[in-house]
Amino acid sequence: SSEVLEAIENVIQGVLQSLAQKKAPVLTVANRTDWRNIEYKDSVGLQMIPRCTTKQIRSDCPQSAKRFALMLKILSMIYKMVQSNTYATKRDIYYSDTLLFGSQSVVDQIINDISCMLKIPRRSLHVLSTTKGFVAGNLSYTEEDGTKVNCTCSATVSTVPSNVQGIKNLTSHAKFILIVEKDATFQRLLDDDFFNKVSPCIMITGRGIPDLNTRLLVRKLWDSFQIPIFTLMDADPHGVEIMCVYKYGSVSMSFEAHHLTVPSIKWLGLLPSDLERLNICKDALIPFTKQDENKLASIQKRPYIACQPLWKKELEIMAASKLKAEIQVLTSLSSDYLSRVYLPNKLQFGGWL
């Protein structure tokens, strides 16, 4: 905490020095959305380069003066929380003055900018993100406040903890971890008692694009158990994008890649080549939109795809067919095809990339 307080004090000192010299204060933040600031490393995924381009948030420029003021406001809130050892969610910060902040996304972006500027993970800033992910299966752990969580006992799901770093005593006999893209598929596998039938496993869903806590938990489970991690996604560009966030990280959070990515993640399904192999009826597939085409083209250009020839091939099949499929398409074969046939066969015969 003293490191966080010192980092904030240094920023404020810079502002005061500028004012003393009758200069307009400026905050300098890394340009987090520029691909030129990102390098791809096999062992980490997407990470920010040390000398990245920056942007200035000036206090004397009409376009950025408000953002400058909001950054100072949130810095002062963080300073008080660290001093008093209290925590707040990003939502709490937004609702402390909705008129001032205008929208939740403004608060989210500023907190990420501050985290990147101070080079301090968001958790250490005492800002919690609201968790939307679920976890179930062969896993038990103790939360920071001493609450014991046992995901093994039944088909009930546990919410991903809001303080992943604080959990301890993780125990599991799981043979693998399955990351499921969507809540509906996750619930279906729970109903079918999948994680007990095949072999003990841990299932996680970020319910779409994963939040920070879900990504932190996947990383923590990987560090703790070193067991295979598979992803089960829709066979569409959006599903591939989500899988890449878990495996390689995102551009906007590349400054925290070391805590968030798991480059050993494997693509289990739904593969575009599976659709042909399983003779899925064309009528059950969905035609691409222009947005899908653009998303797929952008993924195909990314540095990590070049290192994954088998992934590249699957993306080419998708691009050529201009068709996508949700995991639910497997119910056209039989209602429990996913848990009874598809996943057991894939896991037994190594059908992952």
Coordinates of C-alpha atoms in Angstrom, one line a residue, residues 188-189 191-194 197 328 330-344:
R188 CA -26.7 -27.4 -19.7
L189 CA -23.5 -29.2 -18.8
D191 CA -27.8 -30.3 -15.6
D192 CA -26.2 -33.2 -17.4
D193 CA -23.8 -33.7 -14.4
F194 CA -21.0 -33.5 -17.0
K197 CA -19.5 -38.3 -15.6
Q328 CA -26.5 -25.3 -29.3
L330 CA -25.3 -29.9 -31.6
T331 CA -28.8 -30.4 -30.2
S332 CA -29.9 -30.9 -33.8
L333 CA -28.1 -34.3 -33.6
S334 CA -29.6 -35.2 -30.2
S335 CA -30.6 -33.3 -27.1
D336 CA -27.6 -34.4 -25.0
Y337 CA -25.1 -34.9 -27.8
L338 CA -22.7 -32.3 -26.3
S339 CA -22.2 -34.0 -23.0
R340 CA -22.8 -37.6 -24.0
V341 CA -20.9 -37.9 -27.3
Y342 CA -19.1 -34.7 -28.4
L343 CA -17.1 -33.8 -25.4
P344 CA -16.2 -37.3 -24.2

